[in-house]
């Protein structure tokens, strides 16, 4: 049943992406321009933030890119602090699942952790990486 749910969520995500890209091309804008624009803006923000915080050291386990948290390397405290709807118990459950089954290969795989559902993943999708 879990695999059917993961497959359904992946299919829905693909449909949503295709619909938004199709809409962008009908508005006479290049889909590459729309997709790449936020990335370039994020890179500028990261560069500006990096020049402002030269004295501060950010570990690779905490935040790999500005605003993203690696679910394979973050500690329970970092997960609980950065993610909406995740407390210390859910964060610890993520760590235990990761230790038992190995690193996550997709963000949707978090649904296999007890107490984490698709709504929690959707609320935090823009903050997560693996």
PDB file of C-alpha atoms in Angstrom, residues 19-100:
ATOM      1  CA  UNK A  19       0.611  21.575 -16.148  1.00  0.00           C
ATOM      2  CA  UNK A  20       2.575  24.513 -14.768  1.00  0.00           C
ATOM      3  CA  UNK A  21       5.197  24.247 -17.524  1.00  0.00           C
ATOM      4  CA  UNK A  22       2.506  23.966 -20.185  1.00  0.00           C
ATOM      5  CA  UNK A  23       0.821  27.060 -18.752  1.00  0.00           C
ATOM      6  CA  UNK A  24       4.109  28.944 -18.803  1.00  0.00           C
ATOM      7  CA  UNK A  25       4.650  28.191 -22.471  1.00  0.00           C
ATOM      8  CA  UNK A  26       1.132  29.388 -23.329  1.00  0.00           C
ATOM      9  CA  UNK A  27       1.869  32.733 -21.703  1.00  0.00           C
ATOM     10  CA  UNK A  28       4.589  33.230 -24.361  1.00  0.00           C
ATOM     11  CA  UNK A  29       7.441  32.760 -21.909  1.00  0.00           C
ATOM     12  CA  UNK A  30      10.144  30.196 -22.280  1.00  0.00           C
ATOM     13  CA  UNK A  31       9.837  27.317 -19.832  1.00  0.00           C
ATOM     14  CA  UNK A  32      13.611  27.329 -19.395  1.00  0.00           C
ATOM     15  CA  UNK A  33      13.499  30.974 -18.376  1.00  0.00           C
ATOM     16  CA  UNK A  34      10.777  30.336 -15.812  1.00  0.00           C
ATOM     17  CA  UNK A  35      12.383  27.216 -14.377  1.00  0.00           C
ATOM     18  CA  UNK A  36      15.894  28.673 -14.208  1.00  0.00           C
ATOM     19  CA  UNK A  37      14.960  32.103 -12.891  1.00  0.00           C
ATOM     20  CA  UNK A  38      14.414  31.089  -9.243  1.00  0.00           C
ATOM     21  CA  UNK A  39      17.659  29.089  -9.270  1.00  0.00           C
ATOM     22  CA  UNK A  40      19.694  32.101 -10.336  1.00  0.00           C
ATOM     23  CA  UNK A  41      17.950  34.243  -7.732  1.00  0.00           C
ATOM     24  CA  UNK A  42      18.753  31.660  -5.053  1.00  0.00           C
ATOM     25  CA  UNK A  43      22.401  31.561  -6.135  1.00  0.00           C
ATOM     26  CA  UNK A  44      22.648  35.342  -5.824  1.00  0.00           C
ATOM     27  CA  UNK A  45      21.083  35.169  -2.371  1.00  0.00           C
ATOM     28  CA  UNK A  46      23.527  32.436  -1.361  1.00  0.00           C
ATOM     29  CA  UNK A  47      26.504  34.458  -2.629  1.00  0.00           C
ATOM     30  CA  UNK A  48      25.309  37.581  -0.807  1.00  0.00           C
ATOM     31  CA  UNK A  49      24.650  35.619   2.352  1.00  0.00           C
ATOM     32  CA  UNK A  50      28.064  33.952   2.124  1.00  0.00           C
ATOM     33  CA  UNK A  51      29.874  37.284   1.830  1.00  0.00           C
ATOM     34  CA  UNK A  52      27.938  38.641   4.824  1.00  0.00           C
ATOM     35  CA  UNK A  53      28.617  35.597   7.000  1.00  0.00           C
ATOM     36  CA  UNK A  54      32.310  34.989   6.347  1.00  0.00           C
ATOM     37  CA  UNK A  55      32.966  34.757  10.070  1.00  0.00           C
ATOM     38  CA  UNK A  56      30.211  32.222  10.695  1.00  0.00           C
ATOM     39  CA  UNK A  57      30.769  28.582   9.855  1.00  0.00           C
ATOM     40  CA  UNK A  58      27.831  26.540   8.571  1.00  0.00           C
ATOM     41  CA  UNK A  59      28.355  22.783   8.619  1.00  0.00           C
ATOM     42  CA  UNK A  60      27.443  20.674   5.606  1.00  0.00           C
ATOM     43  CA  UNK A  61      25.196  18.601   7.839  1.00  0.00           C
ATOM     44  CA  UNK A  62      22.957  21.515   8.749  1.00  0.00           C
ATOM     45  CA  UNK A  63      22.113  23.346   5.563  1.00  0.00           C
ATOM     46  CA  UNK A  64      23.600  22.284   2.244  1.00  0.00           C
ATOM     47  CA  UNK A  65      22.098  25.179   0.264  1.00  0.00           C
ATOM     48  CA  UNK A  66      20.358  28.264   1.518  1.00  0.00           C
ATOM     49  CA  UNK A  67      17.050  27.119   2.957  1.00  0.00           C
ATOM     50  CA  UNK A  68      17.495  23.382   2.359  1.00  0.00           C
ATOM     51  CA  UNK A  69      18.113  20.683   4.916  1.00  0.00           C
ATOM     52  CA  UNK A  70      19.695  17.343   3.999  1.00  0.00           C
ATOM     53  CA  UNK A  71      17.557  14.606   5.545  1.00  0.00           C
ATOM     54  CA  UNK A  72      20.426  12.112   5.274  1.00  0.00           C
ATOM     55  CA  UNK A  73      22.921  14.122   7.323  1.00  0.00           C
ATOM     56  CA  UNK A  74      20.903  16.404   9.617  1.00  0.00           C
ATOM     57  CA  UNK A  75      20.701  15.682  13.317  1.00  0.00           C
ATOM     58  CA  UNK A  76      17.416  15.282  15.184  1.00  0.00           C
ATOM     59  CA  UNK A  77      17.767  18.764  16.670  1.00  0.00           C
ATOM     60  CA  UNK A  78      18.296  20.315  13.229  1.00  0.00           C
ATOM     61  CA  UNK A  79      15.303  18.462  11.786  1.00  0.00           C
ATOM     62  CA  UNK A  80      13.049  19.532  14.667  1.00  0.00           C
ATOM     63  CA  UNK A  81      14.234  23.141  14.435  1.00  0.00           C
ATOM     64  CA  UNK A  82      13.994  23.618  10.649  1.00  0.00           C
ATOM     65  CA  UNK A  83      10.907  21.602   9.676  1.00  0.00           C
ATOM     66  CA  UNK A  84       7.315  22.683  10.290  1.00  0.00           C
ATOM     67  CA  UNK A  85       5.281  20.064  12.145  1.00  0.00           C
ATOM     68  CA  UNK A  86       8.306  17.992  13.175  1.00  0.00           C
ATOM     69  CA  UNK A  87       9.115  17.788  16.856  1.00  0.00           C
ATOM     70  CA  UNK A  88      11.830  15.886  18.639  1.00  0.00           C
ATOM     71  CA  UNK A  89       9.987  12.543  18.495  1.00  0.00           C
ATOM     72  CA  UNK A  90       9.359  12.673  14.739  1.00  0.00           C
ATOM     73  CA  UNK A  91      12.890  13.901  14.145  1.00  0.00           C
ATOM     74  CA  UNK A  92      14.241  10.996  16.179  1.00  0.00           C
ATOM     75  CA  UNK A  93      12.020   8.605  14.201  1.00  0.00           C
ATOM     76  CA  UNK A  94      13.563   9.967  10.960  1.00  0.00           C
ATOM     77  CA  UNK A  95      17.071   9.364  12.345  1.00  0.00           C
ATOM     78  CA  UNK A  96      16.179   5.822  13.471  1.00  0.00           C
ATOM     79  CA  UNK A  97      14.640   4.993  10.086  1.00  0.00           C
ATOM     80  CA  UNK A  98      17.746   6.352   8.324  1.00  0.00           C
ATOM     81  CA  UNK A  99      20.040   4.280  10.538  1.00  0.00           C
ATOM     82  CA  UNK A 100      17.975   1.128  10.061  1.00  0.00           C
TER      83      UNK A 100
END
